[in-house]
Coordinates of C-alpha atoms in Angstrom, one line a residue:
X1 CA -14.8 -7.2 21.7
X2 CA -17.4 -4.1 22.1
X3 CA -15.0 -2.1 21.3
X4 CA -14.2 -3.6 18.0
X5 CA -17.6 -3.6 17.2
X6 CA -17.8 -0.3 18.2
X7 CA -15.5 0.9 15.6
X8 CA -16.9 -1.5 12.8
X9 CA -20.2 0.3 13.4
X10 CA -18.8 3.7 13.1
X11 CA -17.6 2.3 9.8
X12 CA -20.7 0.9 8.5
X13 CA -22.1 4.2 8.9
X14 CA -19.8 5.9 6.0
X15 CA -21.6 3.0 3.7
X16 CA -25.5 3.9 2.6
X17 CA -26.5 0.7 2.1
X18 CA -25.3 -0.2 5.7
X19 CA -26.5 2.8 7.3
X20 CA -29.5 2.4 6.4
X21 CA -30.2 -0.9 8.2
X22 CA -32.0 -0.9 12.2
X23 CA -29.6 -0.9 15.1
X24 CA -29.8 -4.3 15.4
X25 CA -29.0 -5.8 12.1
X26 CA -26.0 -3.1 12.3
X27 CA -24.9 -5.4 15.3
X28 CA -25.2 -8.7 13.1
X29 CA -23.3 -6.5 10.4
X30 CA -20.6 -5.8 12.5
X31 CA -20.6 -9.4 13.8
X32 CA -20.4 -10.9 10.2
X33 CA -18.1 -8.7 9.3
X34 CA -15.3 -9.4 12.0
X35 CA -15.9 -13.0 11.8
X36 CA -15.4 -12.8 8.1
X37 CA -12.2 -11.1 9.0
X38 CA -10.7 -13.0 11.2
X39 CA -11.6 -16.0 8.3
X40 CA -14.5 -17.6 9.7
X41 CA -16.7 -19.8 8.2
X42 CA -19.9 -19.2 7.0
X43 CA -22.3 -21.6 8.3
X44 CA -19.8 -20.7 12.0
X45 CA -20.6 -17.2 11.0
X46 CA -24.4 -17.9 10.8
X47 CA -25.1 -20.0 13.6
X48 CA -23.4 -17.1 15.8
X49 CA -25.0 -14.1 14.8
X50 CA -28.3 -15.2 15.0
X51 CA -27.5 -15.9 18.5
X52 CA -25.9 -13.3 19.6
X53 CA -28.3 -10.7 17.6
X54 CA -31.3 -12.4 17.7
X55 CA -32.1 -12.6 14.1
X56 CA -33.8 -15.2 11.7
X57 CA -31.2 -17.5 9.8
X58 CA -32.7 -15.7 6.3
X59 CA -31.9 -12.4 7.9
X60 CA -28.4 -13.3 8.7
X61 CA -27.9 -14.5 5.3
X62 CA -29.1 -11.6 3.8
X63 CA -26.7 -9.6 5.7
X64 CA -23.8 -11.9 4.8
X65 CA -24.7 -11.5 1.1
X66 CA -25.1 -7.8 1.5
X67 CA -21.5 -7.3 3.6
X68 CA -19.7 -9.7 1.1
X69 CA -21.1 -7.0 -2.0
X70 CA -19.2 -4.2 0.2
X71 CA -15.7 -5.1 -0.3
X72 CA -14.6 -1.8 0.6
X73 CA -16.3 -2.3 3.7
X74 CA -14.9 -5.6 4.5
X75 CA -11.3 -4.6 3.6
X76 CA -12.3 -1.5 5.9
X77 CA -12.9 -4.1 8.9
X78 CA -9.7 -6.1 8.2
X79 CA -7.7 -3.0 8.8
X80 CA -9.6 -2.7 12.6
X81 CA -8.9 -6.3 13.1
X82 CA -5.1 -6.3 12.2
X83 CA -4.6 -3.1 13.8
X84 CA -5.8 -4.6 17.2
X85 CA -4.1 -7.6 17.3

């Protein structure tokens, strides 16, 4: 798993608007992202970053909203997922 986030990380950084964002909310990116992916629900999607990032459930929506503007980016991280499966 670290190592798919990992590699989603090195991919948000060839977005800006990713980039830009702290360490951790690049980890709840990441996070969204594969989860998204591998066709997870939102609210599941929510409820597990916050968790696991330690975020506020606005943050984590933000995020969501920001990663599902990105569809480059999120037809980026479906290539990582299929390719390690």
């Amino acid at each position: 798993r670290d190592e798919l986030i990992n590699k989603v990380i090195n991919v948000i950084n060839k977005y800006p608007r990713l980039k830009s964002r702290t360490d951790r909310a690049k980890l709840a990116l990441a996070l969204i992202a594969l989860s998204i992916a591998k066709g997870d629900s939102v609210h599941n999607v929510i409820s597990k970053v916050r968790e696991d990032a330690k975020l506020s459930t606005t943050h984590v929506k933000r995020l969501i909203r920001l990663v599902m503007r990105e569809s480059s980016f999120l037809r980026d991280v479906k290539e990582i997922v299929l390719k390690s499966n």
